[in-house]
Short mmCIF file of C-alpha atoms and ligand atoms in Angstrom, two decimals:
data_model
loop_
_atom_site.label_atom_id
_atom_site.label_comp_id
_atom_site.label_asym_id
_atom_site.label_seq_id
_atom_site.Cartn_x
_atom_site.Cartn_y
_atom_site.Cartn_z
CA MET N 647 0.00 0.00 0.00
CA GLN N 648 1.16 3.52 -0.76
CA ILE N 649 1.24 6.14 1.97
CA LYS N 650 1.00 9.73 0.75
CA THR N 651 -0.98 11.55 3.41
CA VAL N 652 -0.29 11.11 7.12
CA GLY N 653 -2.56 12.08 9.99
CA VAL N 654 -1.37 12.67 13.54
CA LEU N 655 -3.79 12.92 16.47
CA GLY N 656 -2.47 15.22 19.16
CA CYS N 657 0.13 17.98 18.86
CA GLY N 658 1.58 17.64 22.36
CA LEU N 659 5.11 16.49 23.15
CA MET N 660 4.94 13.40 20.97
CA GLY N 661 2.37 14.36 18.32
CA ALA N 662 4.30 17.53 17.43
CA GLY N 663 7.50 15.52 16.95
CA ILE N 664 5.79 12.81 14.89
CA ALA N 665 4.05 15.39 12.68
CA GLN N 666 7.37 17.21 12.21
CA ILE N 667 9.36 14.17 11.05
CA SER N 668 6.51 13.02 8.82
CA ALA N 669 6.36 16.41 7.08
CA ALA N 670 10.18 16.50 6.89
CA ALA N 671 10.13 13.09 5.16
CA GLY N 672 7.93 14.59 2.43
CA TYR N 673 4.49 13.34 3.48
CA LYS N 674 1.52 15.67 3.37
CA THR N 675 0.85 15.73 7.12
CA ILE N 676 -2.30 16.78 8.95
CA VAL N 677 -2.14 17.11 12.73
CA ARG N 678 -5.30 17.41 14.81
CA GLU N 679 -5.69 19.02 18.24
CA VAL N 680 -8.69 19.62 20.47
CA ASN N 681 -8.71 23.39 20.03
CA GLN N 682 -6.87 26.17 18.21
CA ALA N 683 -4.92 27.38 21.25
CA VAL N 684 -3.35 23.96 21.96
CA LEU N 685 -2.77 23.45 18.26
CA ASP N 686 -0.97 26.79 17.94
CA LYS N 687 1.25 25.88 20.91
CA GLY N 688 2.20 22.55 19.31
CA LEU N 689 2.83 24.06 15.88
CA GLY N 690 4.91 26.77 17.59
CA ARG N 691 7.05 24.03 19.17
CA ILE N 692 7.66 22.51 15.73
CA ARG N 693 8.61 25.90 14.25
CA LYS N 694 11.02 26.56 17.12
CA PHE N 695 12.69 23.16 16.77
CA LEU N 696 13.17 23.74 13.04
CA ASP N 697 14.44 27.29 13.56
CA ASP N 698 16.91 26.03 16.18
CA GLY N 699 17.96 23.33 13.72
CA VAL N 700 18.74 26.02 11.13
CA THR N 701 20.72 28.02 13.71
CA LYS N 702 22.68 24.87 14.67
CA GLY N 703 23.33 24.10 10.98
CA LYS N 704 21.43 20.78 11.21
CA VAL N 705 18.78 21.68 8.62
CA THR N 706 18.74 24.25 5.86
CA ALA N 707 16.22 27.08 5.73
CA GLU N 708 14.88 25.44 2.56
CA GLN N 709 14.32 22.09 4.37
CA ARG N 710 12.58 23.91 7.23
CA ASP N 711 10.26 25.75 4.82
CA LYS N 712 9.51 22.56 2.88
CA THR N 713 8.65 20.75 6.14
CA LEU N 714 6.33 23.55 7.24
CA GLY N 715 4.78 23.60 3.76
CA ASN N 716 3.87 19.89 4.06
CA LEU N 717 2.24 20.43 7.44
CA SER N 718 -1.24 21.60 8.33
CA GLY N 719 -2.95 21.81 11.68
CA VAL N 720 -6.67 21.21 12.14
CA THR N 721 -9.21 20.90 14.94
CA GLU N 722 -11.81 18.84 13.03
CA PHE N 723 -11.67 15.07 12.55
CA GLY N 724 -13.27 15.54 9.09
CA ALA N 725 -10.09 17.18 7.76
CA MET N 726 -8.30 13.81 8.15
CA LYS N 727 -10.58 11.97 5.73
CA ASP N 728 -7.92 11.41 3.04
CA CYS N 729 -5.18 10.12 5.34
CA ASP N 730 -3.57 6.80 4.43
CA ILE N 731 -2.23 6.28 7.95
CA ILE N 732 -3.17 8.02 11.21
CA ILE N 733 -0.88 7.93 14.23
CA GLU N 734 -2.57 8.64 17.54
CA ALA N 735 -0.49 10.45 20.18
CA ILE N 736 -3.03 11.67 22.74
CA VAL N 737 -3.43 11.15 26.48
CA GLU N 738 -2.51 7.66 27.82
CA ASN N 739 -6.09 6.59 28.49
CA VAL N 740 -7.91 3.75 26.76
CA GLU N 741 -11.35 5.42 26.77
CA VAL N 742 -10.09 8.71 25.32
CA LYS N 743 -8.07 6.92 22.65
CA THR N 744 -11.01 4.64 21.75
CA ALA N 745 -13.36 7.62 21.40
CA ALA N 746 -10.88 9.36 19.09
CA PHE N 747 -10.50 6.28 16.87
CA SER N 748 -14.31 5.97 16.65
CA ALA N 749 -14.61 9.59 15.56
CA LEU N 750 -11.93 8.98 12.92
CA GLU N 751 -13.62 5.84 11.61
CA ALA N 752 -16.67 7.90 10.75
CA VAL N 753 -14.64 9.97 8.27
CA VAL N 754 -11.74 7.92 6.84
CA GLY N 755 -11.68 5.37 4.01
CA ALA N 756 -11.59 1.60 4.51
CA HIS N 757 -7.90 1.41 3.54
CA THR N 758 -6.62 3.81 6.25
CA LEU N 759 -4.14 2.32 8.72
CA PHE N 760 -4.45 3.26 12.39
CA ALA N 761 -1.43 3.27 14.70
CA SER N 762 -1.17 4.13 18.38
CA ASN N 763 1.92 5.70 19.96
CA THR N 764 0.78 4.41 23.37
CA SER N 765 3.58 3.74 25.87
CA SER N 766 1.85 0.93 27.72
CA LEU N 767 -1.72 0.18 26.62
CA CYS N 768 -2.69 -3.09 24.96
CA ILE N 769 -2.61 -2.66 21.16
CA THR N 770 -4.92 -5.66 20.69
CA GLU N 771 -7.53 -4.02 22.95
CA LEU N 772 -7.35 -0.70 21.07
CA ALA N 773 -7.54 -2.56 17.73
CA ALA N 774 -10.50 -4.67 18.86
CA LYS N 775 -12.48 -1.54 19.65
CA THR N 776 -12.28 -0.39 16.01
CA LYS N 777 -13.86 -1.82 12.89
CA ARG N 778 -10.40 -2.39 11.36
CA PRO N 779 -8.49 -4.61 13.82
CA ASP N 780 -6.42 -5.97 10.90
CA LYS N 781 -5.30 -2.45 9.93
CA PHE N 782 -4.27 -1.41 13.44
CA GLY N 783 -0.82 -1.59 15.06
CA GLY N 784 1.50 0.12 17.50
CA LEU N 785 4.13 2.66 16.43
CA HIS N 786 5.99 3.68 19.58
CA PHE N 787 8.22 6.70 19.03
CA PHE N 788 10.67 8.14 21.58
CA ASN N 789 11.00 11.60 23.03
CA PRO N 790 12.30 13.90 21.55
CA VAL N 791 10.97 12.32 18.36
CA PRO N 792 13.15 14.24 15.86
CA LEU N 793 16.34 13.15 17.71
CA MET N 794 15.65 9.60 18.92
CA LYS N 795 16.27 6.97 16.25
CA LEU N 796 14.06 4.18 17.57
CA VAL N 797 10.50 3.15 16.76
CA GLU N 798 8.98 0.03 18.29
CA VAL N 799 6.55 -1.57 15.84
CA ILE N 800 3.90 -3.66 17.57
CA LYS N 801 1.65 -6.24 16.01
CA ALA N 802 -1.69 -6.78 17.72
CA LEU N 803 -3.08 -10.34 17.65
CA THR N 804 -5.28 -9.11 14.80
CA THR N 805 -2.83 -6.99 12.76
CA SER N 806 -2.43 -8.36 9.23
CA ASP N 807 1.08 -9.03 7.91
CA GLU N 808 0.47 -6.49 5.16
CA SER N 809 -0.43 -3.73 7.67
CA TYR N 810 2.53 -4.64 9.88
CA GLN N 811 4.99 -4.53 6.96
CA ALA N 812 3.52 -1.21 5.80
CA MET N 813 4.03 0.30 9.27
CA PHE N 814 7.57 -1.06 9.52
CA ALA N 815 8.45 0.37 6.08
CA PHE N 816 6.75 3.65 6.95
CA SER N 817 8.92 3.98 10.11
CA LYS N 818 12.05 3.46 7.99
CA SER N 819 10.86 6.09 5.51
CA LEU N 820 10.83 8.57 8.42
CA GLY N 821 14.55 7.93 8.93
CA LYS N 822 13.99 5.78 12.02
CA GLU N 823 15.34 2.38 12.98
CA PRO N 824 12.32 0.20 13.75
CA ILE N 825 12.43 -2.88 15.96
CA THR N 826 9.72 -5.46 16.47
CA ALA N 827 8.26 -5.36 19.97
CA PRO N 828 5.60 -7.59 21.56
CA ASP N 829 2.09 -6.45 22.50
CA LYS N 830 2.92 -6.54 26.20
CA PRO N 831 2.67 -3.47 28.46
CA GLY N 832 5.69 -1.22 27.95
CA PHE N 833 6.83 -3.29 24.94
CA ILE N 834 10.64 -3.65 25.22
CA VAL N 835 12.01 -0.24 26.18
CA ASN N 836 9.46 0.88 28.78
CA ARG N 837 9.48 -2.58 30.35
CA LEU N 838 13.09 -1.80 31.27
CA LEU N 839 12.98 1.98 31.59
CA VAL N 840 9.81 2.53 33.65
CA PRO N 841 10.85 0.44 36.71
CA TYR N 842 14.19 2.34 36.71
CA LEU N 843 12.44 5.74 36.64
CA LEU N 844 9.96 4.71 39.35
CA ASP N 845 12.82 3.38 41.48
CA ALA N 846 14.64 6.71 41.15
CA ILE N 847 11.57 8.44 42.66
CA ARG N 848 11.44 5.87 45.47
CA CYS N 849 15.16 6.41 46.15
CA TYR N 850 14.55 10.15 46.41
CA GLU N 851 11.50 9.59 48.66
CA HIS N 852 13.58 7.36 50.92
CA GLY N 853 16.32 9.97 51.22
CA LEU N 854 19.00 8.16 49.23
CA GLY N 855 20.20 11.47 47.85
CA THR N 856 19.18 14.91 46.64
CA ILE N 857 17.54 15.34 43.27
CA GLN N 858 20.80 16.68 41.84
CA ASP N 859 22.94 13.92 43.37
CA ILE N 860 20.67 11.14 42.10
CA ASP N 861 20.71 12.67 38.62
CA ASN N 862 24.44 13.36 38.60
CA GLY N 863 25.08 9.86 39.94
CA MET N 864 23.47 8.20 36.94
CA LYS N 865 24.64 10.82 34.44
CA LEU N 866 28.28 10.99 35.43
CA GLY N 867 28.63 7.49 36.85
CA CYS N 868 26.88 5.56 34.11
CA GLY N 869 27.10 7.91 31.14
CA TYR N 870 23.34 8.31 30.75
CA PRO N 871 22.50 11.46 28.76
CA MET N 872 20.07 12.62 31.47
CA GLY N 873 19.59 11.73 35.12
CA PRO N 874 16.34 9.82 35.85
CA LEU N 875 14.56 12.71 37.58
CA THR N 876 15.40 15.07 34.71
CA LEU N 877 14.13 12.43 32.29
CA LEU N 878 10.90 12.09 34.28
CA ASP N 879 10.33 15.85 34.00
CA PHE N 880 11.02 15.60 30.31
CA VAL N 881 8.63 12.66 29.67
CA GLY N 882 5.88 14.22 31.83
CA LEU N 883 4.98 13.06 35.34
CA ASP N 884 1.31 12.67 34.36
CA THR N 885 2.20 10.39 31.45
CA THR N 886 4.59 8.39 33.66
CA TYR N 887 1.89 8.02 36.33
CA TYR N 888 -0.65 6.72 33.77
CA ILE N 889 1.96 4.31 32.35
CA ALA N 890 2.86 2.99 35.82
CA ASN N 891 -0.80 2.35 36.66
CA ILE N 892 -1.42 0.54 33.37
CA MET N 893 1.70 -1.63 33.77
CA PHE N 894 0.93 -2.40 37.41
CA ASP N 895 -2.65 -3.29 36.51
CA GLU N 896 -1.39 -5.84 33.98
CA PHE N 897 1.64 -7.34 35.77
CA LYS N 898 0.59 -6.87 39.44
CA ASP N 899 4.29 -6.52 40.18
CA PRO N 900 5.26 -3.89 42.81
CA MET N 901 8.13 -2.70 40.64
CA PHE N 902 5.53 -1.00 38.40
CA ALA N 903 3.54 0.57 41.27
CA ALA N 904 3.42 4.37 41.17
CA PRO N 905 5.39 5.87 44.08
CA THR N 906 3.25 7.95 46.46
CA LEU N 907 5.26 11.09 45.62
CA LEU N 908 4.58 10.68 41.89
CA LYS N 909 0.82 10.57 42.49
CA ARG N 910 0.95 13.66 44.69
CA MET N 911 3.08 15.64 42.25
CA VAL N 912 0.57 14.88 39.47
CA LEU N 913 -2.36 15.86 41.71
CA ALA N 914 -0.56 19.11 42.52
CA GLY N 915 -0.12 19.88 38.80
CA LYS N 916 3.67 19.41 38.92
CA LEU N 917 3.87 17.57 35.61
CA GLY N 918 7.48 18.35 34.73
CA LYS N 919 8.81 20.59 31.99
CA LYS N 920 5.43 20.96 30.29
CA SER N 921 3.81 22.58 33.36
CA GLY N 922 6.87 24.60 34.39
CA GLU N 923 7.67 22.46 37.45
CA GLY N 924 8.39 18.86 38.30
CA PHE N 925 11.49 17.72 40.14
CA TYR N 926 13.03 20.93 38.77
CA LYS N 927 11.64 24.38 37.98
CA TYR N 928 11.61 25.64 34.39
CA ALA N 929 11.47 29.22 33.18
N1 CAA Y 407 17.33 20.41 15.11
C1 CAA Y 407 18.17 19.46 14.65
N2 CAA Y 407 19.10 18.84 15.43
C2 CAA Y 407 19.15 19.19 16.72
C3 CAA Y 407 18.30 20.17 17.28
C4 CAA Y 407 17.37 20.81 16.41
N3 CAA Y 407 16.55 21.74 16.85
N4 CAA Y 407 18.60 20.30 18.60
C5 CAA Y 407 19.58 19.43 18.86
N5 CAA Y 407 19.92 18.77 17.73
C6 CAA Y 407 20.99 17.78 17.58
C7 CAA Y 407 22.31 18.37 18.07
O1 CAA Y 407 22.93 19.13 17.06
C8 CAA Y 407 23.09 17.13 18.42
O2 CAA Y 407 23.56 16.51 17.25
P1 CAA Y 407 25.01 15.81 17.19
O3 CAA Y 407 24.92 14.64 18.12
O4 CAA Y 407 25.16 15.44 15.76
O5 CAA Y 407 25.97 16.86 17.68
C9 CAA Y 407 21.99 16.21 19.01
O6 CAA Y 407 20.75 16.67 18.43
C10 CAA Y 407 21.91 16.32 20.53
O7 CAA Y 407 21.55 17.65 20.87
P2 CAA Y 407 22.25 18.51 22.00
O8 CAA Y 407 23.73 18.26 21.97
O9 CAA Y 407 21.78 19.91 21.90
O10 CAA Y 407 21.59 17.99 23.31
P3 CAA Y 407 22.04 16.86 24.29
O11 CAA Y 407 23.38 16.31 23.96
O12 CAA Y 407 21.80 17.44 25.62
O13 CAA Y 407 20.98 15.71 23.96
C11 CAA Y 407 18.95 14.55 24.13
C12 CAA Y 407 19.61 15.92 24.09
C13 CAA Y 407 19.10 13.86 22.78
C14 CAA Y 407 17.49 14.78 24.43
C15 CAA Y 407 19.65 13.70 25.25
O14 CAA Y 407 19.66 14.40 26.47
C16 CAA Y 407 18.99 12.37 25.47
O15 CAA Y 407 19.18 11.44 24.69
N6 CAA Y 407 18.20 12.26 26.56
C17 CAA Y 407 17.49 11.03 26.89
C18 CAA Y 407 16.20 10.98 26.12
C19 CAA Y 407 15.46 9.72 26.37
O16 CAA Y 407 15.83 8.85 27.16
N7 CAA Y 407 14.30 9.60 25.70
C20 CAA Y 407 13.41 8.50 25.88
C21 CAA Y 407 12.31 8.91 26.83
S1 CAA Y 407 11.21 7.56 27.18
C22 CAA Y 407 10.17 7.54 25.88
O17 CAA Y 407 10.21 8.35 25.01
C23 CAA Y 407 9.17 6.43 25.83
C24 CAA Y 407 7.92 6.58 26.59
O18 CAA Y 407 6.95 5.92 26.23
C25 CAA Y 407 7.79 7.41 27.82
P1 NAD Y 408 0.91 15.43 25.92
O1 NAD Y 408 0.11 15.62 27.15
O2 NAD Y 408 2.14 16.24 25.71
O3 NAD Y 408 0.00 15.66 24.63
C1 NAD Y 408 -1.22 15.03 24.40
C2 NAD Y 408 -2.02 15.96 23.49
O4 NAD Y 408 -3.15 15.26 22.98
C3 NAD Y 408 -2.56 17.20 24.23
O5 NAD Y 408 -2.05 18.34 23.58
C4 NAD Y 408 -4.08 17.08 24.08
O6 NAD Y 408 -4.72 18.31 23.89
C5 NAD Y 408 -4.18 16.21 22.84
N1 NAD Y 408 -5.47 15.49 22.69
C6 NAD Y 408 -6.24 14.91 23.64
N2 NAD Y 408 -7.32 14.34 23.07
C7 NAD Y 408 -7.23 14.56 21.72
C8 NAD Y 408 -8.01 14.20 20.59
N3 NAD Y 408 -9.15 13.50 20.74
N4 NAD Y 408 -7.61 14.60 19.36
C9 NAD Y 408 -6.45 15.30 19.20
N5 NAD Y 408 -5.67 15.68 20.24
C10 NAD Y 408 -6.04 15.30 21.47
O7 NAD Y 408 1.24 13.87 25.87
P2 NAD Y 408 2.46 13.13 25.15
O8 NAD Y 408 3.61 13.09 26.06
O9 NAD Y 408 2.62 13.69 23.77
O10 NAD Y 408 1.89 11.64 25.07
C11 NAD Y 408 0.98 11.25 24.06
C12 NAD Y 408 1.02 9.74 23.91
O11 NAD Y 408 2.35 9.33 23.56
C13 NAD Y 408 0.65 8.96 25.18
O12 NAD Y 408 -0.01 7.79 24.80
C14 NAD Y 408 2.03 8.64 25.78
O13 NAD Y 408 2.01 7.51 26.61
C15 NAD Y 408 2.83 8.39 24.51
N6 NAD Y 408 4.29 8.58 24.64
C16 NAD Y 408 4.77 9.59 25.42
C17 NAD Y 408 6.16 9.77 25.51
C18 NAD Y 408 6.77 10.87 26.33
O14 NAD Y 408 7.99 10.85 26.55
N7 NAD Y 408 6.01 11.85 26.79
C19 NAD Y 408 7.02 8.92 24.77
C20 NAD Y 408 6.47 7.90 23.96
C21 NAD Y 408 5.09 7.74 23.92
#
């Protein structure tokens, strides 16, 4: 199957990055948000990333303009009717995602592939709630999307080989290195990463060290590009909390249980970089 037009649901942290790399790869890309204000914020983030890229000499002004020319932002589902593939990158909640896929199904053609960028939800469950379980799969991108090379490609029990191959090839066409991951909560990377991040919060709660010392410990001692508490701020504490609950619900293993501090920080609106405060404060 030939993919010419790409839809992205959500222009938050992940949706903005996915829409950007899709447009940069030459696809006509339509990104949908819930209202104009959130959409403008997301599109602004894409413009800034591209402008910074020009300043750093990573992209030319011509490439930036071409990318922006391929990209349009909308607030209506109807505007996505001609998409050949739609990648969903909205809040980590099965009901919200299911409602969005239902709204899309009312407007798209029978051939359109659906993919979810979920971090932890069951792809087979999301697929089963649509009328195209054979044309549904997982495409798990990493944050920040334009810089991280990996995509996990996940086959639901119902995904056809043809749809899976099309999604794998599509990931490569975006300049990514896809790997095959199982339809198990957290796939491969989050299965390993999430317990580590949750443990870092528990260590801080139990007084093992200051925020800075825990981060510097892992950064300088192990060569990680970011300390775990910085990375949590960067991923979003709300998203991490939802992921932990979903993984704990499935595995019933305490290593996936959300630390009490994480829950309280989310309740207090300390969501990390996106809200201006998490473990650190941001200007
Ligand atoms: N346009 C183009 N290129 C850019 C750019 C821009 N606007 N901004 C930066 N770059 C390039 C830089 O030029 C640099 O390239 P070179 O390596 O060729 O020099 C590279 O990107 C790195 O940029 P910086 O040197 O400015 O920044 P850094 O070294 O501090 O790295 C980072 C930033 C890549 C984000 C790094 O800190 C990192 O890898 N952090 C960890 C991120 C991570 O773990 N992500 C996964 C999160 S978990 C997840 O996503 C899954 C989930 O479900 C929750
Ligand atoms: P985010 O909170 O930054 O953005 C979500 C966006 O979706 C918001 O802007 C919201 O307005 C929008 N939205 C909600 N309902 C919508 C709908 N029906 N149509 C269109 N837009 C809608 O969240 P995020 O960090 O981008 O995470 C999105 C998804 O990607 C989640 O499933 C998350 O688990 C996954 N993910 C996140 C990361 C990460 O590091 N943050 C990494 C990989 C995967």
